[in-house]
């Protein structure tokens, strides 16, 4: 009696299910243990053997990059979904940015994985900007149209500011990054005061706005 091989579509579904399980497990492991966590820990969290992990991701770098791309895709897809379901554009913006904070939590140590491959790291960073800046821009535009955001700020400035805030979060129990990020976002709902004179652009150039020296 001949044993029938699984149909190609079934085999492909099994492969995709295992890959998704590995990516989801790795995301959680990297969030709690950093990208230096062992691949054995990732395989155990995914409920698969080491052989399965290595068939999908032959090297640690392959796994880390796949997780990073996977999470970029999830962040990008979340924007339109939140705009349709969050209740208001600002609520969508707030929820998306906090999801972005979660994503950044898995990114610590990524540079070590790409040590010696500056071009590869730059390409991954550019993908990050190309995919996520348009999403954040659409969220900010929607919140401005609804009157919920009035501050003059670009998507890049918000993305960079949140990234800098999260960078200070590592191993500091006295720093609540989510509270600080929320303070940043709620500040977008009001007009910003002019910067102190010594920090104004014309002051930094060494001349007053009317062209006269002080």
PDB file of N, CA and C in Angstrom, residues 122-212:
ATOM      1  N   UNK A 122      22.001  49.574   6.858  1.00  0.00           N
ATOM      2  CA  UNK A 122      21.421  50.779   6.270  1.00  0.00           C
ATOM      3  C   UNK A 122      20.194  50.447   5.425  1.00  0.00           C
ATOM      4  N   UNK A 123      20.256  49.340   4.691  1.00  0.00           N
ATOM      5  CA  UNK A 123      19.124  48.934   3.860  1.00  0.00           C
ATOM      6  C   UNK A 123      17.910  48.600   4.723  1.00  0.00           C
ATOM      7  N   UNK A 124      18.167  47.943   5.855  1.00  0.00           N
ATOM      8  CA  UNK A 124      17.069  47.586   6.755  1.00  0.00           C
ATOM      9  C   UNK A 124      16.476  48.842   7.393  1.00  0.00           C
ATOM     10  N   UNK A 125      17.333  49.781   7.762  1.00  0.00           N
ATOM     11  CA  UNK A 125      16.844  51.040   8.337  1.00  0.00           C
ATOM     12  C   UNK A 125      16.031  51.824   7.309  1.00  0.00           C
ATOM     13  N   UNK A 126      16.471  51.799   6.063  1.00  0.00           N
ATOM     14  CA  UNK A 126      15.730  52.508   5.016  1.00  0.00           C
ATOM     15  C   UNK A 126      14.369  51.872   4.789  1.00  0.00           C
ATOM     16  N   UNK A 127      14.299  50.546   4.854  1.00  0.00           N
ATOM     17  CA  UNK A 127      13.005  49.864   4.751  1.00  0.00           C
ATOM     18  C   UNK A 127      12.075  50.310   5.868  1.00  0.00           C
ATOM     19  N   UNK A 128      12.615  50.407   7.062  1.00  0.00           N
ATOM     20  CA  UNK A 128      11.884  50.892   8.235  1.00  0.00           C
ATOM     21  C   UNK A 128      11.271  52.265   7.961  1.00  0.00           C
ATOM     22  N   UNK A 129      12.051  53.183   7.433  1.00  0.00           N
ATOM     23  CA  UNK A 129      11.556  54.529   7.138  1.00  0.00           C
ATOM     24  C   UNK A 129      10.552  54.522   5.982  1.00  0.00           C
ATOM     25  N   UNK A 130      10.866  53.783   4.934  1.00  0.00           N
ATOM     26  CA  UNK A 130      10.000  53.767   3.748  1.00  0.00           C
ATOM     27  C   UNK A 130       8.611  53.213   4.066  1.00  0.00           C
ATOM     28  N   UNK A 131       8.535  52.229   4.947  1.00  0.00           N
ATOM     29  CA  UNK A 131       7.245  51.614   5.244  1.00  0.00           C
ATOM     30  C   UNK A 131       6.467  52.373   6.311  1.00  0.00           C
ATOM     31  N   UNK A 132       7.157  52.864   7.348  1.00  0.00           N
ATOM     32  CA  UNK A 132       6.443  53.387   8.511  1.00  0.00           C
ATOM     33  C   UNK A 132       6.185  54.889   8.465  1.00  0.00           C
ATOM     34  N   UNK A 133       7.057  55.660   7.828  1.00  0.00           N
ATOM     35  CA  UNK A 133       6.804  57.105   7.761  1.00  0.00           C
ATOM     36  C   UNK A 133       5.487  57.438   7.050  1.00  0.00           C
ATOM     37  N   UNK A 134       5.159  56.824   5.912  1.00  0.00           N
ATOM     38  CA  UNK A 134       3.879  57.134   5.268  1.00  0.00           C
ATOM     39  C   UNK A 134       2.683  56.777   6.148  1.00  0.00           C
ATOM     40  N   UNK A 135       2.789  55.699   6.910  1.00  0.00           N
ATOM     41  CA  UNK A 135       1.685  55.302   7.791  1.00  0.00           C
ATOM     42  C   UNK A 135       1.484  56.340   8.886  1.00  0.00           C
ATOM     43  N   UNK A 136       2.573  56.737   9.528  1.00  0.00           N
ATOM     44  CA  UNK A 136       2.464  57.744  10.586  1.00  0.00           C
ATOM     45  C   UNK A 136       1.998  59.079  10.012  1.00  0.00           C
ATOM     46  N   UNK A 137       2.444  59.432   8.810  1.00  0.00           N
ATOM     47  CA  UNK A 137       1.995  60.673   8.172  1.00  0.00           C
ATOM     48  C   UNK A 137       0.482  60.665   7.961  1.00  0.00           C
ATOM     49  N   UNK A 138      -0.057  59.526   7.528  1.00  0.00           N
ATOM     50  CA  UNK A 138      -1.499  59.443   7.302  1.00  0.00           C
ATOM     51  C   UNK A 138      -2.268  59.562   8.615  1.00  0.00           C
ATOM     52  N   UNK A 139      -1.729  58.998   9.677  1.00  0.00           N
ATOM     53  CA  UNK A 139      -2.380  59.115  10.984  1.00  0.00           C
ATOM     54  C   UNK A 139      -2.361  60.559  11.484  1.00  0.00           C
ATOM     55  N   UNK A 140      -1.215  61.224  11.329  1.00  0.00           N
ATOM     56  CA  UNK A 140      -1.123  62.628  11.736  1.00  0.00           C
ATOM     57  C   UNK A 140      -2.044  63.505  10.896  1.00  0.00           C
ATOM     58  N   UNK A 141      -2.094  63.262   9.595  1.00  0.00           N
ATOM     59  CA  UNK A 141      -2.965  64.055   8.714  1.00  0.00           C
ATOM     60  C   UNK A 141      -4.428  63.893   9.116  1.00  0.00           C
ATOM     61  N   UNK A 142      -4.826  62.665   9.410  1.00  0.00           N
ATOM     62  CA  UNK A 142      -6.211  62.420   9.811  1.00  0.00           C
ATOM     63  C   UNK A 142      -6.525  63.116  11.127  1.00  0.00           C
ATOM     64  N   UNK A 143      -5.571  63.083  12.068  1.00  0.00           N
ATOM     65  CA  UNK A 143      -5.792  63.741  13.362  1.00  0.00           C
ATOM     66  C   UNK A 143      -5.823  65.256  13.207  1.00  0.00           C
ATOM     67  N   UNK A 144      -5.065  65.799  12.261  1.00  0.00           N
ATOM     68  CA  UNK A 144      -5.122  67.240  12.008  1.00  0.00           C
ATOM     69  C   UNK A 144      -6.464  67.624  11.387  1.00  0.00           C
ATOM     70  N   UNK A 145      -6.927  66.820  10.446  1.00  0.00           N
ATOM     71  CA  UNK A 145      -8.203  67.109   9.794  1.00  0.00           C
ATOM     72  C   UNK A 145      -9.359  67.076  10.793  1.00  0.00           C
ATOM     73  N   UNK A 146      -9.249  66.247  11.796  1.00  0.00           N
ATOM     74  CA  UNK A 146     -10.303  66.170  12.821  1.00  0.00           C
ATOM     75  C   UNK A 146     -10.139  67.239  13.893  1.00  0.00           C
ATOM     76  N   UNK A 147      -9.040  67.992  13.836  1.00  0.00           N
ATOM     77  CA  UNK A 147      -8.787  69.036  14.824  1.00  0.00           C
ATOM     78  C   UNK A 147      -8.162  68.534  16.107  1.00  0.00           C
ATOM     79  N   UNK A 148      -7.797  67.250  16.148  1.00  0.00           N
ATOM     80  CA  UNK A 148      -7.249  66.680  17.385  1.00  0.00           C
ATOM     81  C   UNK A 148      -5.751  66.914  17.527  1.00  0.00           C
ATOM     82  N   UNK A 149      -5.062  67.174  16.426  1.00  0.00           N
ATOM     83  CA  UNK A 149      -3.643  67.516  16.458  1.00  0.00           C
ATOM     84  C   UNK A 149      -3.478  68.872  15.810  1.00  0.00           C
ATOM     85  N   UNK A 150      -2.817  69.788  16.523  1.00  0.00           N
ATOM     86  CA  UNK A 150      -2.612  71.135  15.985  1.00  0.00           C
ATOM     87  C   UNK A 150      -1.133  71.513  15.936  1.00  0.00           C
ATOM     88  N   UNK A 151      -0.283  70.767  16.621  1.00  0.00           N
ATOM     89  CA  UNK A 151       1.148  71.098  16.640  1.00  0.00           C
ATOM     90  C   UNK A 151       1.759  70.901  15.259  1.00  0.00           C
ATOM     91  N   UNK A 152       2.674  71.791  14.916  1.00  0.00           N
ATOM     92  CA  UNK A 152       3.377  71.714  13.641  1.00  0.00           C
ATOM     93  C   UNK A 152       4.557  70.768  13.804  1.00  0.00           C
ATOM     94  N   UNK A 153       4.355  69.499  13.448  1.00  0.00           N
ATOM     95  CA  UNK A 153       5.395  68.498  13.625  1.00  0.00           C
ATOM     96  C   UNK A 153       5.293  67.500  12.474  1.00  0.00           C
ATOM     97  N   UNK A 154       6.419  66.995  12.042  1.00  0.00           N
ATOM     98  CA  UNK A 154       6.431  66.031  10.936  1.00  0.00           C
ATOM     99  C   UNK A 154       6.400  64.607  11.485  1.00  0.00           C
ATOM    100  N   UNK A 155       6.037  63.690  10.603  1.00  0.00           N
ATOM    101  CA  UNK A 155       6.033  62.280  10.992  1.00  0.00           C
ATOM    102  C   UNK A 155       7.442  61.831  11.375  1.00  0.00           C
ATOM    103  N   UNK A 156       8.437  62.302  10.651  1.00  0.00           N
ATOM    104  CA  UNK A 156       9.805  61.917  10.976  1.00  0.00           C
ATOM    105  C   UNK A 156      10.196  62.382  12.375  1.00  0.00           C
ATOM    106  N   UNK A 157       9.804  63.606  12.733  1.00  0.00           N
ATOM    107  CA  UNK A 157      10.142  64.117  14.064  1.00  0.00           C
ATOM    108  C   UNK A 157       9.500  63.267  15.161  1.00  0.00           C
ATOM    109  N   UNK A 158       8.243  62.873  14.947  1.00  0.00           N
ATOM    110  CA  UNK A 158       7.564  62.043  15.945  1.00  0.00           C
ATOM    111  C   UNK A 158       8.229  60.674  16.032  1.00  0.00           C
ATOM    112  N   UNK A 159       8.510  60.071  14.881  1.00  0.00           N
ATOM    113  CA  UNK A 159       9.134  58.754  14.859  1.00  0.00           C
ATOM    114  C   UNK A 159      10.495  58.792  15.555  1.00  0.00           C
ATOM    115  N   UNK A 160      11.251  59.826  15.248  1.00  0.00           N
ATOM    116  CA  UNK A 160      12.591  59.962  15.853  1.00  0.00           C
ATOM    117  C   UNK A 160      12.486  60.216  17.361  1.00  0.00           C
ATOM    118  N   UNK A 161      11.542  61.064  17.755  1.00  0.00           N
ATOM    119  CA  UNK A 161      11.386  61.379  19.174  1.00  0.00           C
ATOM    120  C   UNK A 161      10.988  60.146  19.976  1.00  0.00           C
ATOM    121  N   UNK A 162      10.047  59.375  19.450  1.00  0.00           N
ATOM    122  CA  UNK A 162       9.623  58.157  20.148  1.00  0.00           C
ATOM    123  C   UNK A 162      10.790  57.177  20.242  1.00  0.00           C
ATOM    124  N   UNK A 163      11.546  57.049  19.157  1.00  0.00           N
ATOM    125  CA  UNK A 163      12.707  56.165  19.185  1.00  0.00           C
ATOM    126  C   UNK A 163      13.715  56.581  20.241  1.00  0.00           C
ATOM    127  N   UNK A 164      13.953  57.879  20.364  1.00  0.00           N
ATOM    128  CA  UNK A 164      14.894  58.368  21.376  1.00  0.00           C
ATOM    129  C   UNK A 164      14.362  58.112  22.783  1.00  0.00           C
ATOM    130  N   UNK A 165      13.062  58.286  22.988  1.00  0.00           N
ATOM    131  CA  UNK A 165      12.475  58.029  24.307  1.00  0.00           C
ATOM    132  C   UNK A 165      12.586  56.560  24.689  1.00  0.00           C
ATOM    133  N   UNK A 166      12.344  55.674  23.727  1.00  0.00           N
ATOM    134  CA  UNK A 166      12.422  54.243  24.001  1.00  0.00           C
ATOM    135  C   UNK A 166      13.859  53.813  24.281  1.00  0.00           C
ATOM    136  N   UNK A 167      14.820  54.478  23.653  1.00  0.00           N
ATOM    137  CA  UNK A 167      16.224  54.113  23.849  1.00  0.00           C
ATOM    138  C   UNK A 167      16.648  54.264  25.307  1.00  0.00           C
ATOM    139  N   UNK A 168      16.006  55.152  26.036  1.00  0.00           N
ATOM    140  CA  UNK A 168      16.347  55.379  27.447  1.00  0.00           C
ATOM    141  C   UNK A 168      15.638  54.400  28.374  1.00  0.00           C
ATOM    142  N   UNK A 169      14.804  53.541  27.807  1.00  0.00           N
ATOM    143  CA  UNK A 169      13.958  52.659  28.604  1.00  0.00           C
ATOM    144  C   UNK A 169      14.688  51.409  29.091  1.00  0.00           C
ATOM    145  N   UNK A 170      15.767  51.037  28.423  1.00  0.00           N
ATOM    146  CA  UNK A 170      16.395  49.750  28.688  1.00  0.00           C
ATOM    147  C   UNK A 170      16.931  49.666  30.111  1.00  0.00           C
ATOM    148  N   UNK A 171      16.488  48.641  30.844  1.00  0.00           N
ATOM    149  CA  UNK A 171      17.004  48.336  32.181  1.00  0.00           C
ATOM    150  C   UNK A 171      16.904  49.522  33.142  1.00  0.00           C
ATOM    151  N   UNK A 172      15.837  50.304  33.044  1.00  0.00           N
ATOM    152  CA  UNK A 172      15.642  51.417  33.975  1.00  0.00           C
ATOM    153  C   UNK A 172      14.242  51.325  34.564  1.00  0.00           C
ATOM    154  N   UNK A 173      14.102  50.734  35.745  1.00  0.00           N
ATOM    155  CA  UNK A 173      12.774  50.557  36.343  1.00  0.00           C
ATOM    156  C   UNK A 173      12.123  51.861  36.769  1.00  0.00           C
ATOM    157  N   UNK A 174      12.896  52.936  36.839  1.00  0.00           N
ATOM    158  CA  UNK A 174      12.344  54.229  37.269  1.00  0.00           C
ATOM    159  C   UNK A 174      11.867  55.077  36.095  1.00  0.00           C
ATOM    160  N   UNK A 175      11.867  54.508  34.908  1.00  0.00           N
ATOM    161  CA  UNK A 175      11.479  55.269  33.709  1.00  0.00           C
ATOM    162  C   UNK A 175      10.314  54.568  33.040  1.00  0.00           C
ATOM    163  N   UNK A 176       9.146  55.201  33.059  1.00  0.00           N
ATOM    164  CA  UNK A 176       7.941  54.641  32.443  1.00  0.00           C
ATOM    165  C   UNK A 176       7.824  55.207  31.032  1.00  0.00           C
ATOM    166  N   UNK A 177       8.343  54.470  30.070  1.00  0.00           N
ATOM    167  CA  UNK A 177       8.406  54.991  28.710  1.00  0.00           C
ATOM    168  C   UNK A 177       7.013  55.226  28.135  1.00  0.00           C
ATOM    169  N   UNK A 178       6.044  54.414  28.488  1.00  0.00           N
ATOM    170  CA  UNK A 178       4.700  54.589  27.937  1.00  0.00           C
ATOM    171  C   UNK A 178       4.068  55.892  28.417  1.00  0.00           C
ATOM    172  N   UNK A 179       4.294  56.220  29.671  1.00  0.00           N
ATOM    173  CA  UNK A 179       3.757  57.478  30.184  1.00  0.00           C
ATOM    174  C   UNK A 179       4.398  58.668  29.471  1.00  0.00           C
ATOM    175  N   UNK A 180       5.702  58.595  29.241  1.00  0.00           N
ATOM    176  CA  UNK A 180       6.402  59.689  28.582  1.00  0.00           C
ATOM    177  C   UNK A 180       5.964  59.816  27.126  1.00  0.00           C
ATOM    178  N   UNK A 181       5.781  58.685  26.446  1.00  0.00           N
ATOM    179  CA  UNK A 181       5.318  58.718  25.057  1.00  0.00           C
ATOM    180  C   UNK A 181       3.916  59.310  24.985  1.00  0.00           C
ATOM    181  N   UNK A 182       3.061  58.965  25.941  1.00  0.00           N
ATOM    182  CA  UNK A 182       1.713  59.540  25.966  1.00  0.00           C
ATOM    183  C   UNK A 182       1.763  61.043  26.198  1.00  0.00           C
ATOM    184  N   UNK A 183       2.666  61.505  27.067  1.00  0.00           N
ATOM    185  CA  UNK A 183       2.833  62.947  27.273  1.00  0.00           C
ATOM    186  C   UNK A 183       3.257  63.635  25.974  1.00  0.00           C
ATOM    187  N   UNK A 184       4.163  62.997  25.251  1.00  0.00           N
ATOM    188  CA  UNK A 184       4.595  63.542  23.963  1.00  0.00           C
ATOM    189  C   UNK A 184       3.406  63.676  23.014  1.00  0.00           C
ATOM    190  N   UNK A 185       2.599  62.632  22.912  1.00  0.00           N
ATOM    191  CA  UNK A 185       1.484  62.632  21.964  1.00  0.00           C
ATOM    192  C   UNK A 185       0.408  63.639  22.360  1.00  0.00           C
ATOM    193  N   UNK A 186       0.082  63.712  23.640  1.00  0.00           N
ATOM    194  CA  UNK A 186      -0.954  64.666  24.059  1.00  0.00           C
ATOM    195  C   UNK A 186      -0.483  66.103  23.859  1.00  0.00           C
ATOM    196  N   UNK A 187       0.837  66.307  23.858  1.00  0.00           N
ATOM    197  CA  UNK A 187       1.348  67.644  23.570  1.00  0.00           C
ATOM    198  C   UNK A 187       1.070  68.091  22.146  1.00  0.00           C
ATOM    199  N   UNK A 188       0.817  67.144  21.241  1.00  0.00           N
ATOM    200  CA  UNK A 188       0.502  67.499  19.860  1.00  0.00           C
ATOM    201  C   UNK A 188      -0.888  68.112  19.731  1.00  0.00           C
ATOM    202  N   UNK A 189      -1.683  68.054  20.783  1.00  0.00           N
ATOM    203  CA  UNK A 189      -3.063  68.525  20.713  1.00  0.00           C
ATOM    204  C   UNK A 189      -3.182  70.019  20.994  1.00  0.00           C
ATOM    205  N   UNK A 190      -2.045  70.680  21.223  1.00  0.00           N
ATOM    206  CA  UNK A 190      -2.083  72.114  21.497  1.00  0.00           C
ATOM    207  C   UNK A 190      -0.958  72.828  20.764  1.00  0.00           C
ATOM    208  N   UNK A 191      -1.177  74.104  20.523  1.00  0.00           N
ATOM    209  CA  UNK A 191      -0.132  74.913  19.902  1.00  0.00           C
ATOM    210  C   UNK A 191       1.086  74.963  20.807  1.00  0.00           C
ATOM    211  N   UNK A 192       2.259  74.942  20.185  1.00  0.00           N
ATOM    212  CA  UNK A 192       3.495  74.941  20.964  1.00  0.00           C
ATOM    213  C   UNK A 192       4.009  76.365  21.160  1.00  0.00           C
ATOM    214  N   UNK A 193       4.517  76.665  22.358  1.00  0.00           N
ATOM    215  CA  UNK A 193       5.090  77.995  22.576  1.00  0.00           C
ATOM    216  C   UNK A 193       6.357  78.176  21.756  1.00  0.00           C
ATOM    217  N   UNK A 194       6.681  79.421  21.472  1.00  0.00           N
ATOM    218  CA  UNK A 194       7.919  79.710  20.750  1.00  0.00           C
ATOM    219  C   UNK A 194       9.108  79.290  21.608  1.00  0.00           C
ATOM    220  N   UNK A 195      10.189  78.817  20.982  1.00  0.00           N
ATOM    221  CA  UNK A 195      11.364  78.420  21.775  1.00  0.00           C
ATOM    222  C   UNK A 195      11.999  79.642  22.421  1.00  0.00           C
ATOM    223  N   UNK A 196      12.722  79.472  23.528  1.00  0.00           N
ATOM    224  CA  UNK A 196      13.453  80.585  24.129  1.00  0.00           C
ATOM    225  C   UNK A 196      14.356  81.242  23.102  1.00  0.00           C
ATOM    226  N   UNK A 197      14.560  82.537  23.248  1.00  0.00           N
ATOM    227  CA  UNK A 197      15.289  83.311  22.244  1.00  0.00           C
ATOM    228  C   UNK A 197      16.654  82.715  21.919  1.00  0.00           C
ATOM    229  N   UNK A 198      17.352  82.210  22.940  1.00  0.00           N
ATOM    230  CA  UNK A 198      18.694  81.703  22.684  1.00  0.00           C
ATOM    231  C   UNK A 198      18.683  80.403  21.882  1.00  0.00           C
ATOM    232  N   UNK A 199      17.492  79.763  21.776  1.00  0.00           N
ATOM    233  CA  UNK A 199      17.399  78.527  21.002  1.00  0.00           C
ATOM    234  C   UNK A 199      16.679  78.731  19.674  1.00  0.00           C
ATOM    235  N   UNK A 200      16.254  79.957  19.388  1.00  0.00           N
ATOM    236  CA  UNK A 200      15.557  80.227  18.138  1.00  0.00           C
ATOM    237  C   UNK A 200      16.530  80.107  16.968  1.00  0.00           C
ATOM    238  N   UNK A 201      16.039  79.706  15.794  1.00  0.00           N
ATOM    239  CA  UNK A 201      16.944  79.526  14.647  1.00  0.00           C
ATOM    240  C   UNK A 201      17.760  80.757  14.315  1.00  0.00           C
ATOM    241  N   UNK A 202      17.125  81.956  14.362  1.00  0.00           N
ATOM    242  CA  UNK A 202      17.882  83.149  13.989  1.00  0.00           C
ATOM    243  C   UNK A 202      18.956  83.463  15.017  1.00  0.00           C
ATOM    244  N   UNK A 203      18.688  83.115  16.283  1.00  0.00           N
ATOM    245  CA  UNK A 203      19.700  83.356  17.304  1.00  0.00           C
ATOM    246  C   UNK A 203      20.902  82.443  17.094  1.00  0.00           C
ATOM    247  N   UNK A 204      20.620  81.183  16.690  1.00  0.00           N
ATOM    248  CA  UNK A 204      21.718  80.257  16.458  1.00  0.00           C
ATOM    249  C   UNK A 204      22.572  80.680  15.269  1.00  0.00           C
ATOM    250  N   UNK A 205      21.944  81.412  14.334  1.00  0.00           N
ATOM    251  CA  UNK A 205      22.724  81.900  13.189  1.00  0.00           C
ATOM    252  C   UNK A 205      23.521  83.151  13.523  1.00  0.00           C
ATOM    253  N   UNK A 206      23.262  83.716  14.692  1.00  0.00           N
ATOM    254  CA  UNK A 206      24.056  84.863  15.119  1.00  0.00           C
ATOM    255  C   UNK A 206      23.450  86.192  14.774  1.00  0.00           C
ATOM    256  N   UNK A 207      22.170  86.217  14.332  1.00  0.00           N
ATOM    257  CA  UNK A 207      21.548  87.492  13.995  1.00  0.00           C
ATOM    258  C   UNK A 207      20.092  87.463  14.337  1.00  0.00           C
ATOM    259  N   UNK A 208      19.482  88.622  14.530  1.00  0.00           N
ATOM    260  CA  UNK A 208      18.067  88.704  14.833  1.00  0.00           C
ATOM    261  C   UNK A 208      17.264  88.510  13.571  1.00  0.00           C
ATOM    262  N   UNK A 209      15.948  88.295  13.753  1.00  0.00           N
ATOM    263  CA  UNK A 209      15.072  88.016  12.610  1.00  0.00           C
ATOM    264  C   UNK A 209      15.026  89.188  11.642  1.00  0.00           C
ATOM    265  N   UNK A 210      15.216  90.433  12.134  1.00  0.00           N
ATOM    266  CA  UNK A 210      15.134  91.588  11.263  1.00  0.00           C
ATOM    267  C   UNK A 210      16.467  91.926  10.603  1.00  0.00           C
ATOM    268  N   UNK A 211      17.466  91.055  10.821  1.00  0.00           N
ATOM    269  CA  UNK A 211      18.756  91.275  10.174  1.00  0.00           C
ATOM    270  C   UNK A 211      19.727  92.092  10.983  1.00  0.00           C
ATOM    271  N   UNK A 212      19.280  92.661  12.121  1.00  0.00           N
ATOM    272  CA  UNK A 212      20.194  93.445  12.938  1.00  0.00           C
ATOM    273  C   UNK A 212      20.883  92.555  13.953  1.00  0.00           C
TER     274      UNK A 212
END
